[in-house]
Amino acid sequence: MSENSAVFKIGELAKKVGSTVETLRFYETKGLLQSHSRSAAGYRLYNDSHLTQLSFILQAKKVGFSLKEIKYLLGLNLAKEAHTCEEVKTYTGEKIAEIDAKIRDLQSIRGSLHQMYEACCGGTEKATHCSILHTLAASDLSTELGARQ
Amino acid sequence: MSENSAVFKIGELAKKVGSTVETLRFYETKGLLQSHSRSAAGYRLYNDSHLTQLSFILQAKKVGFSLKEIKYLLGLNLAKEAHTCEEVKTYTGEKIAEIDAKIRDLQSIRGSLHQMYEACCGGTEKATHCSILHTLAASDLSTELGARQ
DNA sequence: ATTGACCCTAAAGTAAGCTATAGGGTTTAT
DNA sequence: ATAAACCCTATAGCTTACTTTAGGGTCAAT
């Protein structure tokens, strides 16, 4: 029932994901997003699966994966014959551990910022005596923020 | 009682935080970490407050703050007269919101990777039919990962 | 049939965040 | 007193991830 066979050009795809035409072409040179069909005029043509893949790329990028890592993740999917289940499981396991570490770090720094935020009056006076700045200057920041170093 | 007045040279400071001498000097050129005293020979001298500040820098970097943003955060602390409480509170509030968004994104992609991880047998055979790859290929990835785009 | 909004390639340029090189002084241990 | 292990400045080079420029076709509407 649903119209899932839509074909779109690069500008439309870029718009759909809030990216730019240039960036998508750049991703193509990096092997991240290949358009396998072209119009008569040589225009790149994309479909919903490209949209899916591009969304994955952008989401992964947003959380700190490099284009190289993303390519590898996508490559696991594309070159199935070249990878064992063991390899796939090991790699994703590592990535999960990295993500967990990153979440912990974010929560730690969030705690510090929140503490600063809550302690500040927020008024229009000069921040000379503002507790938010005292918090930032306090040495427990090094304990809290630098401990996992 | 505790020995808190230690003074160290750049190599020691770098070692303490697991960074390099070159990086610390680079941060100095960027205005992130200034050593205000030098030895007779012109060697940079640091103390515990530098260590605190450097730990903050590295932690913030680790969670995705740019050096420019970190400089601003540190600047709030250093140039107190130039900022109002309101400004400080607004800025930290924004940063907290960014961190929250990032944590949500990380948890979303973590969920997908974990689902893949759990679904894979992990054996030594070729991954041609491995469910982990099917998961990656599945279109619900775009729903789950691209929805907040 | 021409104008404006698209599309193409190839290549150069940019910004962030380091990293390395060159050339030279200093400190410390033997 | 000399060699290894440090420190200094200045500058060039590198990687990542785009962005811009130049020069040119295509398509849809007027």
Short mmCIF file of C-alpha atoms (C1' of nucleotides) in Angstrom, two decimals:
data_model
loop_
_atom_site.label_atom_id
_atom_site.label_comp_id
_atom_site.label_asym_id
_atom_site.label_seq_id
_atom_site.Cartn_x
_atom_site.Cartn_y
_atom_site.Cartn_z
CA MET A 1 0.00 0.00 0.00
CA SER A 2 2.73 2.44 0.97
CA GLU A 3 4.76 4.22 -1.69
CA ASN A 4 8.21 2.89 -0.98
CA SER A 5 9.76 2.84 -4.43
CA ALA A 6 10.52 6.55 -4.64
CA VAL A 7 13.65 7.57 -6.49
CA PHE A 8 15.30 10.87 -5.75
CA LYS A 9 18.18 13.00 -6.85
CA ILE A 10 21.02 14.15 -4.68
CA GLY A 11 19.48 17.49 -3.76
CA GLU A 12 16.31 15.85 -2.50
CA LEU A 13 18.25 13.29 -0.50
CA ALA A 14 20.39 16.01 1.03
CA LYS A 15 17.30 17.96 1.99
CA LYS A 16 15.62 14.91 3.54
CA VAL A 17 18.48 14.44 5.99
CA GLY A 18 19.46 18.06 6.46
CA SER A 19 22.82 17.68 4.81
CA THR A 20 24.31 19.16 1.64
CA VAL A 21 24.83 17.91 -1.89
CA GLU A 22 28.57 18.45 -1.58
CA THR A 23 28.78 16.41 1.59
CA LEU A 24 26.93 13.49 0.02
CA ARG A 25 29.25 13.53 -2.98
CA PHE A 26 32.15 13.68 -0.54
CA TYR A 27 30.81 10.61 1.27
CA GLU A 28 30.66 8.87 -2.06
CA THR A 29 34.36 9.50 -2.69
CA LYS A 30 35.03 8.05 0.75
CA GLY A 31 33.04 4.93 -0.08
CA LEU A 32 30.32 5.59 2.46
CA LEU A 33 27.34 6.18 0.23
CA GLN A 34 27.35 4.82 -3.28
CA SER A 35 24.60 5.57 -5.76
CA HIS A 36 24.51 2.60 -8.08
CA SER A 37 22.28 4.04 -10.73
CA ARG A 38 22.40 7.19 -12.75
CA SER A 39 19.83 8.97 -14.87
CA ALA A 40 20.34 9.37 -18.60
CA ALA A 41 21.96 12.70 -17.92
CA GLY A 42 24.33 11.18 -15.40
CA TYR A 43 22.47 12.36 -12.31
CA ARG A 44 22.89 10.20 -9.22
CA LEU A 45 19.71 8.38 -8.25
CA TYR A 46 18.88 7.26 -4.73
CA ASN A 47 16.13 5.29 -3.03
CA ASP A 48 14.89 4.59 0.49
CA SER A 49 17.70 2.22 1.32
CA HIS A 50 20.18 4.99 0.60
CA LEU A 51 18.16 7.17 2.93
CA THR A 52 18.39 4.49 5.60
CA GLN A 53 22.11 4.13 5.17
CA LEU A 54 22.66 7.87 5.16
CA SER A 55 20.64 8.26 8.34
CA PHE A 56 22.82 5.63 9.94
CA ILE A 57 25.96 7.45 8.81
CA LEU A 58 24.79 10.79 10.18
CA GLN A 59 23.62 9.35 13.46
CA ALA A 60 26.88 7.49 13.95
CA LYS A 61 28.85 10.61 13.09
CA LYS A 62 26.81 12.62 15.57
CA VAL A 63 27.84 10.38 18.41
CA GLY A 64 31.50 10.54 17.55
CA PHE A 65 32.26 7.70 15.16
CA SER A 66 34.79 8.68 12.51
CA LEU A 67 33.96 8.20 8.85
CA LYS A 68 36.50 5.38 8.81
CA GLU A 69 34.73 3.52 11.62
CA ILE A 70 31.37 4.08 10.01
CA LYS A 71 32.71 2.72 6.75
CA TYR A 72 33.89 -0.36 8.58
CA LEU A 73 30.50 -0.85 10.23
CA LEU A 74 28.81 -0.52 6.86
CA GLY A 75 31.46 -2.74 5.32
CA LEU A 76 30.57 -5.52 7.74
CA ASN A 77 27.20 -5.41 6.17
CA LEU A 78 28.27 -5.21 2.55
CA ALA A 79 31.18 -7.62 2.37
CA LYS A 80 29.62 -10.39 4.39
CA GLU A 81 31.82 -13.07 2.87
CA ALA A 82 34.95 -11.38 4.10
CA HIS A 83 34.01 -11.37 7.78
CA THR A 84 33.37 -14.06 10.37
CA CYS A 85 30.63 -13.89 12.98
CA GLU A 86 33.36 -13.80 15.59
CA GLU A 87 34.92 -10.74 14.02
CA VAL A 88 31.60 -8.96 13.75
CA LYS A 89 30.73 -9.73 17.35
CA THR A 90 34.13 -8.64 18.62
CA TYR A 91 34.02 -5.36 16.74
CA THR A 92 30.53 -4.40 17.82
CA GLY A 93 31.37 -5.44 21.38
CA GLU A 94 34.30 -3.04 21.37
CA LYS A 95 32.18 -0.25 19.99
CA ILE A 96 29.55 -0.82 22.68
CA ALA A 97 32.23 -0.59 25.36
CA GLU A 98 33.46 2.66 23.83
CA ILE A 99 29.95 4.05 23.81
CA ASP A 100 29.44 3.07 27.44
CA ALA A 101 32.65 4.82 28.42
CA LYS A 102 31.60 7.90 26.53
CA ILE A 103 28.20 7.96 28.20
CA ARG A 104 29.88 7.74 31.60
CA ASP A 105 32.21 10.62 30.74
CA LEU A 106 29.32 12.71 29.50
CA GLN A 107 27.34 12.04 32.65
CA SER A 108 30.30 13.00 34.78
CA ILE A 109 30.84 16.34 33.06
CA ARG A 110 27.08 16.87 32.98
CA GLY A 111 27.02 16.49 36.73
CA SER A 112 29.65 19.16 37.13
CA LEU A 113 27.95 21.59 34.76
CA HIS A 114 24.61 20.97 36.42
CA GLN A 115 26.08 21.63 39.82
CA MET A 116 27.47 24.91 38.50
CA TYR A 117 24.19 25.75 36.85
CA GLU A 118 22.13 25.14 39.99
CA ALA A 119 24.50 27.12 42.18
CA CYS A 120 24.40 30.27 40.04
CA CYS A 121 21.92 33.05 40.77
CA GLY A 122 21.54 33.92 37.10
CA GLY A 123 21.16 37.63 37.72
CA THR A 124 22.47 40.50 35.62
CA GLU A 125 25.32 41.48 37.92
CA LYS A 126 28.97 40.86 37.15
CA ALA A 127 29.93 37.29 37.79
CA THR A 128 32.85 38.17 39.98
CA HIS A 129 31.45 36.41 43.01
CA CYS A 130 29.22 33.98 41.20
CA SER A 131 29.27 30.54 42.72
CA ILE A 132 29.14 28.91 39.34
CA LEU A 133 32.64 30.16 38.73
CA HIS A 134 33.81 29.08 42.13
CA THR A 135 32.57 25.62 41.33
CA LEU A 136 34.48 25.57 38.07
CA ALA A 137 37.59 26.74 39.87
CA ALA A 138 37.24 24.28 42.71
CA SER A 139 39.77 21.52 42.82
CA ASP A 140 37.17 18.80 43.19
CA LEU A 141 36.68 19.25 39.46
CA SER A 142 40.00 17.54 38.96
CA THR A 143 38.89 14.73 41.21
CA GLU A 144 35.56 14.34 39.57
CA LEU A 145 36.59 15.05 36.02
CA GLY A 146 40.10 13.78 35.86
CA ALA A 147 39.85 10.66 37.94
CA ARG A 148 39.17 8.26 35.08
CA GLN A 149 42.09 9.64 33.08
CA MET B 1 50.02 17.94 55.94
CA SER B 2 49.76 16.97 52.34
CA GLU B 3 52.45 18.08 49.88
CA ASN B 4 50.45 20.32 47.60
CA SER B 5 53.04 22.86 46.53
CA ALA B 6 54.79 20.66 43.98
CA VAL B 7 56.19 22.36 40.90
CA PHE B 8 56.75 20.39 37.74
CA LYS B 9 58.10 20.79 34.28
CA ILE B 10 56.17 20.21 31.10
CA GLY B 11 57.28 16.62 30.64
CA GLU B 12 56.09 15.64 34.09
CA LEU B 13 52.77 17.37 33.63
CA ALA B 14 52.27 15.64 30.29
CA LYS B 15 53.04 12.30 31.88
CA LYS B 16 50.63 12.88 34.76
CA VAL B 17 47.70 13.31 32.40
CA GLY B 18 48.80 10.93 29.67
CA SER B 19 49.34 13.63 27.10
CA THR B 20 52.44 14.89 25.29
CA VAL B 21 54.75 17.84 25.71
CA GLU B 22 53.93 19.03 22.20
CA THR B 23 50.22 19.00 22.88
CA LEU B 24 50.59 21.04 26.06
CA ARG B 25 52.69 23.62 24.25
CA PHE B 26 50.05 23.64 21.52
CA TYR B 27 47.34 24.29 24.12
CA GLU B 28 49.41 27.19 25.38
CA THR B 29 49.47 28.79 21.93
CA LYS B 30 45.68 28.39 21.89
CA GLY B 31 45.36 30.12 25.24
CA LEU B 32 44.06 27.05 27.05
CA LEU B 33 46.90 26.36 29.45
CA GLN B 34 49.26 29.15 30.38
CA SER B 35 52.30 28.57 32.52
CA HIS B 36 52.92 31.87 34.26
CA SER B 37 56.33 31.15 35.63
CA ARG B 38 59.53 29.95 34.06
CA SER B 39 62.71 28.55 35.50
CA ALA B 40 66.03 30.41 35.16
CA ALA B 41 66.66 28.42 32.01
CA GLY B 42 63.29 29.37 30.56
CA TYR B 43 61.56 26.07 31.33
CA ARG B 44 57.78 26.24 31.83
CA LEU B 45 56.80 25.55 35.45
CA TYR B 46 53.42 24.14 36.47
CA ASN B 47 51.62 23.39 39.72
CA ASP B 48 48.55 21.51 40.91
CA SER B 49 46.10 24.11 39.65
CA HIS B 50 47.52 23.66 36.16
CA LEU B 51 46.98 19.95 36.61
CA THR B 52 43.36 20.59 37.61
CA GLN B 53 42.78 22.83 34.64
CA LEU B 54 44.45 20.43 32.25
CA SER B 55 42.34 17.55 33.56
CA PHE B 56 39.26 19.63 32.92
CA ILE B 57 40.42 20.40 29.38
CA LEU B 58 41.09 16.77 28.56
CA GLN B 59 37.85 15.55 30.05
CA ALA B 60 35.85 18.16 28.19
CA LYS B 61 37.65 17.29 24.97
CA LYS B 62 36.94 13.62 25.52
CA VAL B 63 33.21 14.27 25.56
CA GLY B 64 33.25 16.34 22.42
CA PHE B 65 33.79 19.95 23.41
CA SER B 66 35.96 21.85 20.95
CA LEU B 67 39.05 23.64 22.16
CA LYS B 68 37.23 26.89 21.46
CA GLU B 69 34.31 25.94 23.71
CA ILE B 70 36.68 24.77 26.40
CA LYS B 71 38.52 28.04 26.19
CA TYR B 72 35.24 29.86 26.66
CA LEU B 73 34.35 27.74 29.68
CA LEU B 74 37.74 28.43 31.20
CA GLY B 75 37.41 32.07 30.20
CA LEU B 76 34.22 32.39 32.23
CA ASN B 77 36.33 31.48 35.15
CA LEU B 78 39.30 33.70 34.39
CA ALA B 79 37.66 36.90 33.16
CA LYS B 80 34.95 37.07 35.79
CA GLU B 81 34.47 40.82 35.42
CA ALA B 82 33.53 40.47 31.79
CA HIS B 83 30.61 38.08 32.32
CA THR B 84 27.28 38.34 34.07
CA CYS B 85 25.71 35.56 36.13
CA GLU B 86 22.94 35.45 33.56
CA GLU B 87 25.40 34.83 30.76
CA VAL B 88 27.19 32.12 32.69
CA LYS B 89 23.94 30.39 33.56
CA THR B 90 22.65 30.58 30.00
CA TYR B 91 25.84 29.17 28.55
CA THR B 92 26.11 26.27 30.95
CA GLY B 93 22.40 25.58 30.47
CA GLU B 94 22.92 25.28 26.75
CA LYS B 95 25.89 23.01 27.22
CA ILE B 96 23.89 20.77 29.54
CA ALA B 97 21.14 20.49 26.94
CA GLU B 98 23.73 19.56 24.31
CA ILE B 99 25.15 16.92 26.59
CA ASP B 100 21.71 15.48 27.25
CA ALA B 101 21.02 15.27 23.53
CA LYS B 102 24.33 13.56 22.99
CA ILE B 103 23.66 11.03 25.73
CA ARG B 104 20.30 10.21 24.15
CA ASP B 105 21.92 9.75 20.74
CA LEU B 106 24.58 7.52 22.20
CA GLN B 107 22.00 5.41 24.01
CA SER B 108 20.03 5.04 20.80
CA ILE B 109 22.97 3.82 18.77
CA ARG B 110 24.09 1.70 21.68
CA GLY B 111 20.73 -0.01 21.63
CA SER B 112 21.11 -0.88 17.98
CA LEU B 113 24.64 -2.18 18.36
CA HIS B 114 23.65 -4.19 21.40
CA GLN B 115 20.75 -5.73 19.55
CA MET B 116 23.14 -6.72 16.78
CA TYR B 117 25.66 -8.01 19.27
CA GLU B 118 23.13 -10.19 21.08
CA ALA B 119 21.71 -11.59 17.89
CA CYS B 120 25.05 -12.81 16.52
CA CYS B 121 26.30 -16.34 17.16
CA GLY B 122 29.91 -15.22 17.30
CA GLY B 123 31.24 -18.36 15.65
CA THR B 124 34.14 -18.69 13.25
CA GLU B 125 32.03 -19.25 10.14
CA LYS B 126 31.63 -16.65 7.40
CA ALA B 127 29.14 -14.01 8.37
CA THR B 128 27.05 -14.38 5.26
CA HIS B 129 23.96 -15.41 7.15
CA CYS B 130 24.82 -13.79 10.45
CA SER B 131 21.86 -12.11 12.05
CA ILE B 132 23.97 -9.25 13.28
CA LEU B 133 24.36 -8.16 9.70
CA HIS B 134 20.70 -8.60 8.99
CA THR B 135 19.98 -6.32 11.90
CA LEU B 136 22.33 -3.72 10.53
CA ALA B 137 20.71 -3.98 7.16
CA ALA B 138 17.18 -3.86 8.51
CA SER B 139 15.24 -0.75 7.79
CA ASP B 140 14.20 -0.27 11.39
CA LEU B 141 17.68 1.12 11.83
CA SER B 142 16.58 4.18 9.96
CA THR B 143 13.55 4.46 12.18
CA GLU B 144 15.49 4.00 15.33
CA LEU B 145 18.61 5.85 14.37
CA GLY B 146 17.37 8.49 12.02
CA ALA B 147 14.14 9.45 13.67
CA ARG B 148 15.51 12.35 15.66
CA GLN B 149 17.23 13.77 12.60
"C1'" DA C 1 14.53 29.77 -26.74
"C1'" DT C 2 16.14 31.34 -22.73
"C1'" DT C 3 16.33 31.80 -17.72
"C1'" DG C 4 16.82 29.73 -13.23
"C1'" DA C 5 17.25 25.89 -10.57
"C1'" DC C 6 19.14 21.94 -10.70
"C1'" DC C 7 23.05 18.38 -11.87
"C1'" DC C 8 28.22 16.92 -13.15
"C1'" DT C 9 33.70 16.53 -12.46
"C1'" DA C 10 38.14 17.92 -10.90
"C1'" DA C 11 40.82 20.26 -7.97
"C1'" DA C 12 42.00 23.65 -4.65
"C1'" DG C 13 41.11 25.65 -0.13
"C1'" DT C 14 39.78 25.61 4.88
"C1'" DA C 15 39.59 24.73 9.97
"C1'" DA C 16 40.60 21.93 13.86
"C1'" DG C 17 43.82 19.59 16.37
"C1'" DC C 18 47.63 18.02 16.62
"C1'" DT C 19 52.68 16.02 15.19
"C1'" DA C 20 57.18 16.40 13.39
"C1'" DT C 21 61.45 18.78 12.11
"C1'" DA C 22 65.35 21.83 12.64
"C1'" DG C 23 68.48 23.89 15.37
"C1'" DG C 24 69.93 24.88 19.73
"C1'" DG C 25 70.39 25.38 25.07
"C1'" DT C 26 70.15 22.80 30.08
"C1'" DT C 27 70.38 19.22 33.62
"C1'" DT C 28 71.68 15.03 35.52
"C1'" DA C 29 74.03 10.93 36.10
"C1'" DT C 30 78.37 8.52 35.46
"C1'" DA D 1 83.35 16.30 31.20
"C1'" DT D 2 80.45 14.15 28.38
"C1'" DA D 3 76.39 11.84 26.91
"C1'" DA D 4 71.56 11.02 27.59
"C1'" DA D 5 67.50 13.01 28.65
"C1'" DC D 6 65.40 16.82 29.09
"C1'" DC D 7 63.91 21.82 27.73
"C1'" DC D 8 63.29 25.94 24.20
"C1'" DT D 9 61.43 28.48 19.65
"C1'" DA D 10 59.82 28.62 15.07
"C1'" DT D 11 57.84 26.59 11.38
"C1'" DA D 12 56.25 23.04 8.40
"C1'" DG D 13 53.41 19.05 7.70
"C1'" DC D 14 49.55 15.88 8.58
"C1'" DT D 15 44.67 13.98 9.07
"C1'" DT D 16 39.85 14.53 9.21
"C1'" DA D 17 35.88 16.27 7.29
"C1'" DC D 18 34.28 19.11 4.66
"C1'" DT D 19 33.64 23.55 1.51
"C1'" DT D 20 34.58 26.30 -2.39
"C1'" DT D 21 35.81 27.30 -7.02
"C1'" DA D 22 35.83 26.73 -11.95
"C1'" DG D 23 33.80 25.33 -15.87
"C1'" DG D 24 30.23 23.12 -17.81
"C1'" DG D 25 25.83 20.21 -18.95
"C1'" DT D 26 20.27 19.36 -17.95
"C1'" DC D 27 15.45 20.27 -17.08
"C1'" DA D 28 11.08 22.73 -16.36
"C1'" DA D 29 8.64 26.75 -16.96
"C1'" DT D 30 7.60 31.02 -19.34
#
